[in-house]
Each structure stands twice: as C-alpha cells, then as structure tokens.
Coordinates of C-alpha atoms in Angstrom, one line a residue:
X2 CA 21.7 -13.7 -16.1
X3 CA 18.7 -12.3 -18.3
X4 CA 18.6 -12.5 -22.0
X5 CA 19.1 -8.6 -23.1
X6 CA 17.3 -7.2 -26.5
X7 CA 19.1 -5.3 -28.7
X8 CA 17.8 -3.7 -32.0
X9 CA 19.0 -4.0 -35.8
X10 CA 19.3 -8.1 -35.4
X11 CA 22.1 -7.6 -32.8
X12 CA 22.8 -11.2 -31.1
X13 CA 22.1 -11.6 -27.5
X14 CA 24.1 -13.3 -24.8
X15 CA 23.0 -17.0 -24.3
X16 CA 21.6 -17.9 -20.7
X17 CA 23.6 -19.8 -18.7
X18 CA 21.1 -22.4 -18.1
X19 CA 21.9 -23.4 -21.6
X20 CA 25.1 -24.4 -21.1
X21 CA 23.7 -27.4 -18.9
X22 CA 21.4 -28.3 -22.0
X23 CA 24.2 -28.0 -24.5
X24 CA 26.4 -30.3 -22.6
X25 CA 23.4 -33.1 -22.2
X26 CA 23.4 -32.6 -26.0
X27 CA 27.1 -33.8 -26.5
X28 CA 28.5 -30.4 -26.6
X29 CA 29.0 -29.6 -30.3
X30 CA 31.9 -28.0 -31.3
X31 CA 32.8 -28.2 -27.8
X32 CA 35.7 -25.8 -26.4
X33 CA 36.9 -25.4 -22.8
X34 CA 34.4 -24.1 -20.5
X35 CA 35.0 -20.3 -20.2
X36 CA 32.4 -16.9 -19.1
X37 CA 30.6 -15.7 -21.8
X38 CA 31.2 -12.0 -22.3
X39 CA 28.1 -10.3 -23.3
X40 CA 29.6 -7.4 -25.7
X41 CA 32.0 -9.8 -26.8
X42 CA 29.2 -11.9 -28.3
X43 CA 27.2 -8.6 -29.4
X44 CA 30.3 -6.8 -31.2
X45 CA 31.9 -9.6 -33.2
X46 CA 28.4 -10.9 -34.5
X47 CA 27.5 -7.6 -35.8
X48 CA 25.6 -7.8 -39.5
X49 CA 27.9 -8.3 -42.3
X50 CA 27.5 -6.1 -45.3
X51 CA 27.9 -9.3 -47.7
X52 CA 24.1 -10.3 -46.8
X53 CA 22.7 -9.2 -50.0
X54 CA 26.1 -9.6 -52.3
X55 CA 25.7 -12.5 -55.0
X56 CA 27.7 -15.2 -54.4
X57 CA 29.1 -18.9 -56.6
X58 CA 26.8 -21.6 -54.5
X59 CA 27.8 -25.1 -54.6
X60 CA 25.7 -27.8 -53.1
X61 CA 27.3 -30.9 -51.1
X62 CA 25.8 -33.8 -52.2
X63 CA 26.3 -35.5 -48.9
X64 CA 24.4 -32.7 -47.0
X65 CA 20.6 -32.4 -46.4
X66 CA 18.5 -31.2 -48.8
X67 CA 17.1 -27.5 -49.3
X68 CA 15.0 -25.8 -51.4
X69 CA 16.4 -22.6 -53.5
X70 CA 14.2 -20.5 -50.9
X71 CA 15.6 -22.0 -47.6
X72 CA 19.2 -21.7 -49.0
X73 CA 18.9 -17.8 -49.9
X74 CA 17.0 -17.4 -46.4
X75 CA 19.6 -18.9 -44.6
X76 CA 22.7 -17.7 -46.4
X77 CA 21.2 -13.9 -45.6
X78 CA 20.9 -15.1 -41.6
X79 CA 24.0 -16.2 -41.5
X80 CA 25.4 -12.9 -42.7
X81 CA 23.5 -10.8 -40.8
X82 CA 24.3 -13.1 -37.0
X83 CA 27.2 -15.4 -37.7
X84 CA 29.6 -14.5 -40.3
X85 CA 31.3 -12.0 -38.1
X86 CA 32.8 -14.7 -35.6
X87 CA 32.8 -17.7 -38.2
X88 CA 34.4 -16.0 -41.2
X89 CA 32.6 -15.5 -44.6
X90 CA 34.1 -18.7 -45.8
X91 CA 32.7 -20.8 -42.7
X92 CA 36.5 -21.6 -41.7
X93 CA 36.7 -19.9 -38.9
X94 CA 37.8 -16.2 -37.3
X95 CA 36.7 -15.3 -33.7
X96 CA 34.7 -18.5 -33.5
X97 CA 35.6 -21.7 -34.8
X98 CA 35.1 -23.2 -38.3
X99 CA 31.7 -24.5 -39.6
X100 CA 32.9 -26.4 -43.0
X101 CA 31.0 -29.4 -44.3
X102 CA 34.0 -31.8 -43.2
X103 CA 33.3 -30.6 -39.6
X104 CA 29.6 -30.4 -39.7
X105 CA 28.1 -33.1 -42.0
X106 CA 29.7 -36.0 -39.5
X107 CA 27.7 -34.1 -36.6
X108 CA 24.2 -34.6 -38.3
X109 CA 21.3 -31.9 -38.3
X110 CA 19.8 -32.9 -34.9
X111 CA 23.1 -32.5 -33.0
X112 CA 23.9 -29.0 -34.8
X113 CA 20.2 -27.8 -34.0
X114 CA 21.1 -28.0 -30.5
X115 CA 23.8 -26.4 -30.9
X116 CA 22.6 -23.7 -32.8
X117 CA 19.4 -23.6 -30.9
X118 CA 20.7 -23.4 -27.1
X119 CA 24.2 -21.8 -27.8
X120 CA 27.8 -23.1 -26.3
X121 CA 29.8 -22.2 -23.1
X122 CA 32.5 -21.1 -25.3
X123 CA 30.1 -18.1 -26.3
X124 CA 27.9 -19.4 -29.3
X125 CA 24.5 -17.4 -28.8
X126 CA 21.6 -19.1 -27.7
X127 CA 19.5 -18.3 -31.3
X128 CA 16.3 -20.2 -30.6
X129 CA 15.9 -20.1 -26.6
X130 CA 16.7 -16.3 -26.8
X131 CA 13.7 -15.7 -29.4
X132 CA 16.2 -14.7 -32.1
X133 CA 15.7 -17.6 -34.6
X134 CA 12.1 -19.8 -35.0
X135 CA 12.5 -23.7 -34.7
X136 CA 12.1 -23.4 -38.4
X137 CA 14.7 -21.3 -38.6
X138 CA 17.2 -23.6 -36.4
X139 CA 16.7 -26.4 -38.5
X140 CA 17.6 -24.8 -41.9
X141 CA 20.8 -23.4 -40.5
X142 CA 21.4 -26.5 -39.4
X143 CA 21.4 -28.0 -42.8
X144 CA 22.6 -25.0 -44.2
X145 CA 26.2 -25.2 -42.3
X146 CA 26.5 -28.8 -43.8
X147 CA 26.7 -27.4 -47.5
X148 CA 29.7 -25.5 -49.2
X149 CA 29.9 -22.0 -48.2
X150 CA 29.0 -19.5 -51.0
X151 CA 31.8 -17.9 -52.3
X152 CA 31.6 -14.1 -52.6
X153 CA 33.5 -12.6 -55.8
X154 CA 36.6 -10.9 -55.1
X155 CA 37.4 -7.1 -56.3
X156 CA 39.6 -5.8 -58.1
X157 CA 40.8 -2.5 -59.7
X158 CA 38.3 -2.5 -62.5
X159 CA 35.2 -3.5 -60.1
X160 CA 36.6 -0.4 -58.1
X161 CA 36.6 1.7 -61.1
X162 CA 33.2 0.7 -61.8
X163 CA 32.4 2.4 -58.3
X164 CA 34.8 5.1 -58.4
X165 CA 33.3 9.0 -58.9
X166 CA 34.9 12.1 -58.8
X167 CA 32.0 14.5 -58.0
X168 CA 34.2 17.6 -58.1
X169 CA 37.7 17.6 -59.8
X170 CA 40.3 19.1 -57.7
X171 CA 40.7 21.8 -60.2
X172 CA 37.1 23.1 -59.9
X173 CA 37.5 22.7 -55.7
X174 CA 38.0 26.0 -53.5
X175 CA 41.2 27.6 -53.9
X176 CA 40.8 28.8 -49.9
X177 CA 38.3 27.8 -47.5
X178 CA 34.7 29.3 -48.3
X179 CA 33.1 29.2 -45.3
X180 CA 32.8 30.5 -41.8
X181 CA 33.1 27.3 -39.7
X182 CA 35.8 26.9 -37.3
X183 CA 36.8 23.5 -39.1
X184 CA 39.4 22.2 -36.5
X185 CA 36.3 22.0 -34.0
X186 CA 33.8 19.9 -36.6
X187 CA 32.6 16.5 -35.3
X188 CA 31.9 13.9 -37.7
X189 CA 29.1 11.9 -36.3
X190 CA 28.2 8.7 -37.8
X191 CA 24.6 8.1 -38.5
X192 CA 24.5 4.4 -38.5
X193 CA 21.7 2.9 -39.7
X194 CA 20.8 5.7 -42.5
X195 CA 24.5 5.4 -44.5
X196 CA 25.0 9.4 -43.5
X197 CA 27.6 11.4 -41.2
X198 CA 26.3 14.4 -39.3
X199 CA 28.7 17.1 -39.3
X200 CA 28.3 19.2 -36.5
X201 CA 29.7 22.7 -35.3
X202 CA 31.4 22.1 -32.7
X203 CA 31.2 25.9 -31.8
X204 CA 27.7 26.4 -32.0
X205 CA 26.4 22.8 -31.5
X206 CA 24.7 23.1 -34.7
X207 CA 24.5 20.6 -37.8
X208 CA 26.3 22.0 -40.6
X209 CA 25.3 19.1 -43.4
X210 CA 24.0 15.7 -43.5
X211 CA 26.4 14.0 -45.7
X212 CA 25.5 10.3 -47.8
X213 CA 28.1 7.6 -47.1
X214 CA 28.2 4.3 -47.1
X215 CA 26.3 1.7 -45.0
X216 CA 27.4 2.0 -41.1
X217 CA 30.0 4.2 -41.2
X218 CA 32.8 2.4 -39.4
X219 CA 35.5 5.6 -38.6
X220 CA 36.4 8.9 -39.8
X221 CA 39.8 10.0 -40.6
X222 CA 41.5 13.1 -41.7
X223 CA 44.0 14.4 -44.2
X224 CA 47.4 15.4 -43.1
X225 CA 46.3 19.1 -44.1
X226 CA 43.2 18.9 -42.3
X227 CA 41.0 19.8 -45.4
X228 CA 39.5 16.5 -46.5
X229 CA 37.4 14.1 -44.3
X230 CA 37.5 10.5 -45.3
X231 CA 34.6 8.1 -43.8
X232 CA 34.4 4.4 -44.6
X233 CA 31.3 2.2 -44.2
X234 CA 31.3 -1.6 -43.7
X235 CA 30.0 -1.9 -47.6
X236 CA 33.7 -0.6 -48.3
X237 CA 32.3 2.6 -49.5
X238 CA 35.0 5.5 -48.9
X239 CA 33.1 9.1 -49.3
X240 CA 35.8 12.1 -49.4
X241 CA 34.3 15.1 -48.1
X242 CA 35.8 18.6 -48.7
X243 CA 35.7 20.8 -45.9
X244 CA 36.6 23.8 -47.6
X245 CA 33.2 24.2 -49.5
X246 CA 30.8 26.4 -48.3
X247 CA 28.7 23.9 -47.1
X248 CA 31.1 20.8 -47.0
X249 CA 30.4 17.6 -48.8
X250 CA 31.3 14.6 -50.9
X251 CA 33.9 15.4 -53.5
X252 CA 34.8 11.9 -54.3
X253 CA 33.8 8.2 -53.5
X254 CA 34.8 4.4 -54.3
X255 CA 34.1 1.0 -53.1
X256 CA 37.2 -0.8 -52.1
X257 CA 35.8 -4.4 -51.5
X258 CA 32.3 -5.8 -49.9
X259 CA 33.1 -5.1 -46.6
X260 CA 35.8 -3.0 -44.8
X261 CA 36.6 -1.1 -41.7
X262 CA 39.7 0.9 -42.0
X263 CA 41.0 4.2 -43.9
X264 CA 43.8 6.6 -43.4
X265 CA 45.9 9.0 -45.3
X266 CA 49.8 9.8 -45.9
X267 CA 51.1 11.9 -43.1
X268 CA 54.6 11.8 -43.1
X269 CA 56.5 15.3 -44.6
X270 CA 56.3 15.3 -48.2
X271 CA 53.6 13.0 -48.9
X272 CA 50.9 15.3 -46.7
X273 CA 47.4 14.6 -48.6
X274 CA 49.0 12.2 -51.3
X275 CA 47.9 8.8 -50.6
X276 CA 44.7 7.4 -49.1
X277 CA 45.0 3.6 -48.1
X278 CA 42.0 1.6 -47.3
X279 CA 41.6 -2.2 -45.8
X280 CA 38.8 -4.7 -46.5
X281 CA 37.5 -7.4 -44.5
X282 CA 36.1 -8.9 -48.1
X283 CA 38.5 -9.7 -50.0
X284 CA 41.2 -9.7 -47.8
X285 CA 43.0 -7.2 -48.8
X286 CA 44.0 -3.3 -48.8
X287 CA 44.4 -0.6 -51.6
X288 CA 46.0 2.4 -52.0
X289 CA 44.6 5.6 -53.8
X290 CA 45.2 8.9 -55.0
X291 CA 44.7 11.3 -52.1
X292 CA 42.6 13.8 -53.9
X293 CA 40.4 11.8 -56.0
X294 CA 40.4 8.1 -54.6
X295 CA 41.4 6.9 -57.8
X296 CA 42.6 3.2 -57.1
X297 CA 46.5 2.7 -57.5
X298 CA 47.5 -0.4 -55.9
X299 CA 45.8 -3.4 -54.3
X300 CA 47.5 -5.7 -52.1
X301 CA 45.9 -9.5 -50.8
X302 CA 46.5 -10.2 -47.1
X303 CA 46.0 -13.8 -47.5
X304 CA 48.8 -16.0 -45.7
X305 CA 50.0 -17.8 -42.9
X306 CA 49.1 -17.1 -39.1
X307 CA 51.6 -15.8 -36.8
X308 CA 51.5 -18.7 -34.3
X309 CA 51.1 -22.3 -35.9
X310 CA 52.4 -20.9 -39.7
X311 CA 48.9 -22.2 -41.0
X312 CA 47.3 -20.5 -44.0
X313 CA 44.5 -18.3 -43.6
X314 CA 41.9 -18.1 -46.7
X315 CA 40.4 -14.5 -45.0
X316 CA 43.0 -12.4 -42.9
X317 CA 40.8 -9.4 -42.7
X318 CA 42.5 -6.1 -42.4
X319 CA 41.6 -4.5 -39.1
X320 CA 43.0 -0.9 -38.2
X321 CA 45.3 0.9 -40.3
X322 CA 47.3 4.3 -39.5
X323 CA 49.9 6.5 -40.8
X324 CA 53.3 6.7 -39.4
X325 CA 54.7 9.9 -38.7
X326 CA 58.6 8.8 -38.7
X327 CA 58.4 7.2 -41.9
X328 CA 56.6 7.0 -45.5
X329 CA 54.5 4.3 -44.1
X330 CA 51.3 2.9 -43.4
X331 CA 51.0 0.7 -40.4
X332 CA 48.4 -2.1 -41.5
X333 CA 47.4 -4.7 -38.8
X334 CA 45.7 -8.1 -40.3
X335 CA 43.3 -9.6 -37.9
X336 CA 43.4 -13.4 -38.4
X337 CA 46.8 -14.2 -39.2
X338 CA 48.4 -11.5 -36.2
X339 CA 50.5 -9.9 -39.0
X340 CA 51.5 -6.0 -38.7
X341 CA 52.6 -4.6 -42.1
X342 CA 54.5 -1.5 -42.4
X343 CA 53.5 -0.7 -46.1
X344 CA 56.5 2.2 -47.5
X345 CA 54.4 4.2 -50.2
X346 CA 57.5 5.9 -51.1
X347 CA 57.1 3.9 -54.3
X348 CA 53.9 2.3 -54.7
X349 CA 55.6 0.9 -58.0
X350 CA 57.9 -0.9 -56.0
X351 CA 56.2 -1.4 -52.8
X352 CA 58.2 -2.4 -49.8
X353 CA 56.6 -4.1 -47.1
X354 CA 58.1 -5.1 -43.5
X355 CA 55.9 -8.0 -41.9
X356 CA 56.0 -7.9 -38.3
X357 CA 54.5 -10.8 -36.3
X358 CA 52.5 -9.6 -33.5
X359 CA 49.5 -11.6 -32.0
X360 CA 46.1 -13.2 -33.8
X361 CA 43.1 -11.4 -34.0
X362 CA 44.5 -7.8 -34.3
X363 CA 41.8 -5.1 -34.0
X364 CA 41.9 -1.4 -33.3
X365 CA 44.7 0.9 -31.6
X366 CA 46.4 4.3 -31.2
X367 CA 49.5 5.8 -31.0
X368 CA 51.1 6.7 -27.8
X369 CA 51.6 10.6 -26.8
X370 CA 55.1 10.2 -29.3
X371 CA 53.2 9.0 -31.7
X372 CA 56.6 6.4 -32.1
X373 CA 54.8 3.4 -30.3
X374 CA 51.6 1.7 -32.4
X375 CA 49.2 0.1 -29.5
X376 CA 47.3 -2.4 -31.3
X377 CA 44.7 -4.8 -29.4
X378 CA 44.6 -8.6 -30.4
X379 CA 41.4 -9.0 -28.6
X380 CA 40.8 -12.4 -28.9
X381 CA 44.1 -13.2 -27.7
X382 CA 44.3 -11.0 -24.7
X383 CA 47.1 -8.8 -25.6
X384 CA 48.3 -5.5 -26.6
X385 CA 51.0 -5.4 -29.1
X386 CA 53.5 -2.5 -29.4
X387 CA 55.0 -1.9 -32.6
X388 CA 58.1 0.6 -33.1
X389 CA 57.3 2.9 -36.4
X390 CA 60.8 4.6 -36.3
X391 CA 62.7 0.9 -36.0
X392 CA 60.0 -1.2 -37.6
X393 CA 59.9 -3.9 -34.9
X394 CA 57.8 -5.2 -32.3
X395 CA 58.7 -3.9 -28.9
X396 CA 56.5 -6.1 -26.8
X397 CA 53.3 -8.1 -26.4
X398 CA 51.8 -7.0 -23.3
X399 CA 49.0 -9.7 -21.5
X400 CA 45.8 -7.3 -20.6
X401 CA 42.4 -8.1 -19.7
X402 CA 39.6 -10.2 -21.6
X403 CA 39.2 -8.9 -25.0
X404 CA 40.8 -5.4 -25.0
X405 CA 38.9 -2.8 -27.2
X406 CA 40.5 0.5 -26.9
X407 CA 39.5 2.3 -30.0
X408 CA 42.2 4.9 -30.4
X409 CA 43.2 4.5 -26.5
X410 CA 43.8 7.0 -24.1
X411 CA 47.1 8.9 -23.2
X412 CA 47.9 10.7 -20.1
X413 CA 50.7 10.8 -17.6
X414 CA 50.5 8.5 -14.5
X415 CA 51.4 10.4 -11.2
X416 CA 53.9 7.1 -10.7
X417 CA 54.5 5.6 -14.0
X418 CA 54.7 8.5 -16.2
X419 CA 53.3 8.4 -19.8
X420 CA 50.9 5.6 -20.0
X421 CA 48.5 4.5 -22.8
X422 CA 45.2 3.0 -21.4
X423 CA 42.5 0.2 -22.8
X424 CA 39.0 -1.0 -21.8
X425 CA 37.8 -4.6 -22.3
X426 CA 34.6 -6.1 -23.7
X427 CA 34.8 -9.1 -21.4
X428 CA 35.5 -7.8 -18.1
X429 CA 35.4 -4.6 -15.9
X430 CA 39.0 -3.8 -16.1
X431 CA 40.9 -0.8 -17.5
X432 CA 44.8 -1.4 -18.2
X433 CA 47.4 1.1 -18.1
X434 CA 50.5 0.5 -20.1
X435 CA 53.6 2.3 -19.5
X436 CA 55.1 3.7 -22.7
X437 CA 57.9 6.0 -21.7
X438 CA 61.3 3.7 -22.5
X439 CA 63.5 6.8 -21.8
X440 CA 62.8 8.3 -18.4
X441 CA 60.5 5.2 -17.0
X442 CA 62.6 2.4 -18.4
X443 CA 61.8 0.1 -15.5
X444 CA 58.2 0.2 -16.4
X445 CA 58.3 0.7 -20.3
X446 CA 55.5 -1.2 -22.1
X447 CA 54.6 -3.5 -18.9
X448 CA 50.9 -3.4 -17.9
X449 CA 51.8 -1.3 -14.7
X450 CA 48.2 -0.8 -13.0
X451 CA 44.5 -1.9 -13.7
X452 CA 41.3 0.3 -13.0
X453 CA 38.1 -1.3 -12.3
X454 CA 35.1 0.1 -14.6
X455 CA 31.6 -0.7 -13.9
X456 CA 31.3 -3.9 -16.0
X457 CA 32.6 -5.4 -19.4
X458 CA 31.3 -4.2 -22.8
X459 CA 33.2 -1.2 -23.0
X460 CA 33.9 0.1 -26.4
X461 CA 36.0 3.4 -26.2
X462 CA 38.1 5.4 -23.5
X463 CA 39.4 8.8 -23.8
X464 CA 41.6 11.5 -22.1
X465 CA 42.9 14.5 -23.4
X466 CA 46.4 16.4 -22.9
X467 CA 44.3 19.5 -21.3
X468 CA 42.0 17.3 -19.1
X469 CA 42.5 15.8 -15.9
X470 CA 40.0 12.9 -16.5
X471 CA 39.8 9.8 -18.3
X472 CA 36.4 8.4 -19.4
X473 CA 34.9 4.8 -20.3
X474 CA 31.7 4.0 -21.8
X475 CA 30.3 0.6 -21.6
X476 CA 27.5 0.4 -24.4
X477 CA 27.5 -3.4 -24.4
X478 CA 26.8 -4.0 -21.1
X479 CA 23.8 -6.0 -20.5
X480 CA 23.1 -3.6 -17.6
X481 CA 20.8 -0.6 -18.9
X482 CA 22.3 1.6 -15.9
X483 CA 25.8 1.0 -17.2
X484 CA 25.2 1.1 -20.9
X485 CA 23.7 4.4 -20.4
X486 CA 26.3 6.0 -18.6
X487 CA 29.8 6.6 -18.4
X488 CA 32.5 6.3 -15.6
X489 CA 35.1 9.4 -15.2
X490 CA 38.3 9.0 -13.2
X491 CA 40.5 11.5 -11.9
X492 CA 44.0 11.2 -13.1
X493 CA 45.3 12.8 -10.2
X494 CA 43.9 10.0 -7.6
X495 CA 43.0 7.1 -9.9
X496 CA 42.5 5.1 -6.1
X497 CA 39.7 6.7 -5.2
X498 CA 37.9 5.1 -8.1
X499 CA 35.1 6.5 -10.4
X500 CA 32.5 9.0 -10.9
X501 CA 29.1 8.0 -12.8
X502 CA 27.7 10.2 -15.3
X503 CA 24.0 9.6 -16.1
X504 CA 24.3 10.6 -19.6
X505 CA 21.3 8.7 -21.2
X506 CA 19.2 10.6 -18.6
X507 CA 20.8 13.7 -19.1
X508 CA 19.7 13.7 -22.9
X509 CA 16.3 13.8 -21.8
X510 CA 14.9 12.0 -24.6
X511 CA 11.3 10.7 -24.5
X512 CA 10.6 7.0 -22.7
X513 CA 9.7 5.2 -26.0
X514 CA 11.7 1.7 -25.1
X515 CA 14.9 2.9 -26.9
X516 CA 18.1 1.2 -25.7
X517 CA 19.9 4.9 -25.1
X518 CA 23.4 3.3 -25.2
X519 CA 26.3 5.9 -24.4
X520 CA 29.1 5.5 -27.1
X521 CA 32.3 7.1 -27.6
X522 CA 33.6 9.9 -25.6
X523 CA 35.5 12.6 -27.8
X524 CA 36.6 16.0 -26.6
X525 CA 36.5 19.0 -28.8
X526 CA 39.4 21.1 -30.1
X527 CA 40.0 22.8 -26.8
X528 CA 39.9 20.0 -24.5
X529 CA 37.5 21.4 -22.4
X530 CA 34.2 19.3 -23.3
X531 CA 33.6 15.6 -24.2
X532 CA 30.7 14.6 -26.6
X533 CA 28.9 11.5 -26.5
X534 CA 26.1 9.9 -28.8
X535 CA 23.2 8.6 -27.0
X536 CA 22.4 5.4 -29.2
X537 CA 18.9 4.2 -30.0
X538 CA 17.2 2.3 -32.6
X539 CA 16.7 3.6 -36.2
X540 CA 12.9 4.0 -34.9
X541 CA 13.6 5.6 -31.8
X542 CA 15.0 9.3 -30.4
X543 CA 18.6 9.3 -30.1
X544 CA 20.7 12.3 -29.3
X545 CA 24.2 13.8 -28.5
X546 CA 25.2 15.1 -25.2
X547 CA 28.1 17.6 -24.0
X548 CA 29.5 17.6 -20.8
X549 CA 31.8 20.1 -19.4
X550 CA 35.5 18.5 -18.6
X551 CA 35.9 20.7 -15.7
X552 CA 32.9 20.3 -13.7
X553 CA 31.7 17.1 -15.1
X554 CA 27.9 19.0 -15.4
X555 CA 25.7 19.0 -18.2
X556 CA 26.5 21.7 -20.9
X557 CA 24.1 20.8 -23.8
X558 CA 22.0 18.5 -25.8
X559 CA 21.6 18.1 -29.0
X560 CA 18.3 16.7 -30.6
X561 CA 17.3 16.5 -34.3
X562 CA 15.2 14.0 -36.0
X563 CA 17.9 13.5 -38.3
X564 CA 20.3 12.1 -35.5
X565 CA 19.3 8.7 -36.3
X566 CA 21.2 5.9 -34.4
X567 CA 24.5 8.3 -33.8
X568 CA 27.7 6.2 -33.0
X569 CA 31.2 7.0 -33.2
X570 CA 31.8 11.0 -33.6
X571 CA 35.1 12.4 -34.6
X572 CA 36.7 15.7 -33.9
X573 CA 38.4 17.4 -36.8
X574 CA 41.6 18.5 -34.8
X575 CA 41.9 15.9 -32.6
X576 CA 41.8 12.9 -35.4
X577 CA 43.9 14.9 -37.7
X578 CA 46.6 15.0 -34.6
X579 CA 46.2 12.0 -33.1
X580 CA 45.1 13.5 -29.9
X581 CA 43.3 11.0 -27.4

C-alpha cells in the first residue's frame, strides 16, 4: 500500500510494512491487529483549532527534559496532528490515552518507534511517511511523557468579549431587499481562507464572499429561511442575513476554542427564537438569542460513558439538530455516547432528557418523516435511531466500518419501503436502514441491504425526493481515481451497481498537482441538479461542478480564483427543510 500525500498537514496512512517493524519493537500501546482505514486516519487527525491557544503548562519531573522552544513546537505539532484522535487532554478519544502514567514507563526509545512506524490499530507512521523528521519524532516522544497542557475554559464573560452585533435587528431590512431566489442559494465553505461563498443557484454566480471563522464545518438555516448560520472549527459563529441587498454578516460570536455544530429552534412558536452551538473545547453547548447571538445559557457535557459508566473529562459535542415534534434540541455527545434532548421552552429551568446510545457519536440526519434522528456512532460501527416524538432510543443498528453519513440520504426502496442510507470511512459499503415502523414493521430499523461502492473514505451521501438517484463521494480514498469521482446508483434498480462520474475531469482544472478530491453532493431546490466541490490545496485551483440529475451529464462548471479549498456546500431550501 503506497503512502499518499495530502496538503495542509493532513496525515497519511502507515504502510503495512511498518506493522512488522512496530511489532518487532514491542508494540507500544498495542491493540488488536486490524485493518487501517486511510480515510479514518485522515479524518480524525485533522488539525485542531487549539494549536495557537495559550495554555497552562506543567512539567513532569520524571519525564525527559525539554527546552521551552521544543515544548512549544511539540505542542503545536500535537494539536495539528494528534489531538483529533487522542484528545485535547491526551486522555483518549478515538485513539488511546497518552498520559504520563502510561508513557513514562515505556521510555523515549520505545515511544519513538511507536511514533515513527505507526501501529496496526491505525496510528500513522509519522517519520517513515516523511511527515515528521527524526528530530521531531524524538521531541514528540519526550513531549507525551510530560503533563498535557491545559487549555482555558470559555465561559459567558469570554463569549461576550467576542460577541458583536454588526447590524442590530431593528436596523435590518423589513422585507427582502434583493432579487435573488434565496431558497436556491448555496453556502459553500472555503475551508482554508475562513470564508463562505454565497452562490446563486439559478445563475451560478457568486453573490458574496463572507468572512467567517476558520474551516467552517457546517451551514444551517433559521426556521424562516432568512438567517444563515455557519460555525468554524475555531468555534466562531457567523449569522448572515439573506434579506440584505448583499447578504452579509449581521452578528458573530465565539462559543469556545474549537467546535463543529450549530442549529436553530424549529418547533412551532419558537421559529428563529434560539440558536445553539456545541463545542469540542470546552466540552459544552451554548444556547443563544436567535436574532443577535447573545449567549444565554451554557451547559457542560462532562460526564460518564454510556457503556462502562466511567467519567470522561472531554466529551465533545458532535451533531445538533432541532426537533420538529417538541421544543427540543437533539445534542449528541461524542465520547460518552449520550444523546441529550434539550427542552428550550424555559431555558431558565432547562430540562434535559439523557438517552444512552453508543460511544463516538458523530453526524447524522432525520428520516423522511423527521421523527427519527439517525446518528452515526462511527468508531462503534453503529447507527442509533432516536425517536424525537417519544424521547427514546429505538434501536442500535450494526452497520459497516466507521459510518460517516453527513446527513444521510432518504429514499423509497422498491422492497423495503422508506430507507435512510450511510456510507463509511472504513469500507466500501453503503448501508440501507429501513425507517418505516407502520407499513413496513418487519423491516423497521434494521440494516436491510448493503450496496458496494468503489472503496472506503466516503464522507457524504445524498438523494432527493424528486430524484431516482443515490450519490456517494469518497474524497478520503487513497486512490485518486476514486477520490476524484463520485458513484451514482439507480434507486429503481440497485442491483445493477453504480455509474462513475469523473467530476474532477469534468472540472477542467489545470494539471497543477492539486488533489482534486470531489466532496459533498448537494441538490438544488428543484432536485434536478447536483453540485459537487472539487477540492484542492490552498495554492491549487479548485472548482464547483454541476451535474444534470436526469441525464447524469455535465451541466456547468463554476470557476473563480476566490473559490479556494471549497468543501461543504448547503442549499438554503434543502437545509432549511431537512431535505436529503
């Protein structure tokens, strides 16, 4: 298996040859041998926004000495390459703990082998891949024997220092002041520039490039569809008013030091009233005023795991959605495996129903009725079906290796009725889960079928009520032929396999060495176009490609020097109404 280079410090997969070297060295922190998933390593070890944050440092006298310069450099490397798997506090997340009580006894030489050559369980081979020098490996081996630096907490006073109401509600338009078809606008993340591009889905022209936080993770809409909320990995939220003559920011705030999720209240009578955001650090969620982002309530998620009932100091908030059945937010806590039903009808007397689901909760979406939230517990290889009406876990469903659905895809299967689908980071399968307990009770909440895609490394899957197609990307697959294309299944005849669309080739970008990974299919409002991002490095050309859903032919290519590292993109109407 060859080593694949990714830009912007994306880690790479350990060659299998390193496994033998690692075993000969004693197998530091050995786990059971299992296949390494390239996409999983790349995804979970993406850079943390905490790399440059001042922290409280405490040196362990039993650990080998380090200069301050070495310690600072090692800390930066850790948060850029390691924290996503091992946690901010190094107490373990998807990766094993790396605390001094475990590392000092191993010794520097032992740890150097572990870091240099990787492990069978998925630890990248940092030195042999060329990502770290021998000197950096030595430095990191010493660093993880010292106490982990402690990032600061981030409370109400900290948030209010960052809170800005750029245009107060009373000064905003009383009606739509532009001629755009707002419902067909796309919000496209420009990952490495800290911006989103607002693109007119009708004309394919860029409306505005809006400054945001770093590496925007998602875009979400208010219940009314007027306000667009985006959240960066640095926990900065931007609120964009789509009624303005030129849609732009009207409020912003930081709710922590690292984050992934944001949403707004959707239940009848509470439309646009509240916004909520979940943080990776500190582990907490924040409820805000829906038209100004004023922080109102902060709730910690530190607690005990669902399985062993062990305390976890760093349970990160993953996906958040707004219930359509009650005035509740559905908050998924990654490391503890708890799904929280947060009743916002009285935030001064907040009621929270805690549902134990499965550890390592990540992303997910509603079934077609918007009653059941289907959330991936990725490292548990399960999907949890949570009933938002009854406030309970319906079932844990075993799926493939490391499910990553995005919001998933809903369609009607010819045999099993309504199903919700997810792809996987760790294998080539697409799991179909039946979601109709009324007319298809015998199949409900079971994995009723598996499709075979081109390989692992899939991030997003998508369909549309008006489409007969199911699309899946695989941008983190190590094979460029796979990562630069998408596959399409005919829902009416799933057994015939998939059609490959060469999206990166259709983009017509220069042969400049860019990765040209194709990511996140997204339909327009009408359901007759599918948009894809062709994602290259910051210094390489990228583009958006639009495909005609009926013919599967190229319809348009959107190129602009301002489209730098485009990744996720969200259609206003589909995001507002949870159409996927």
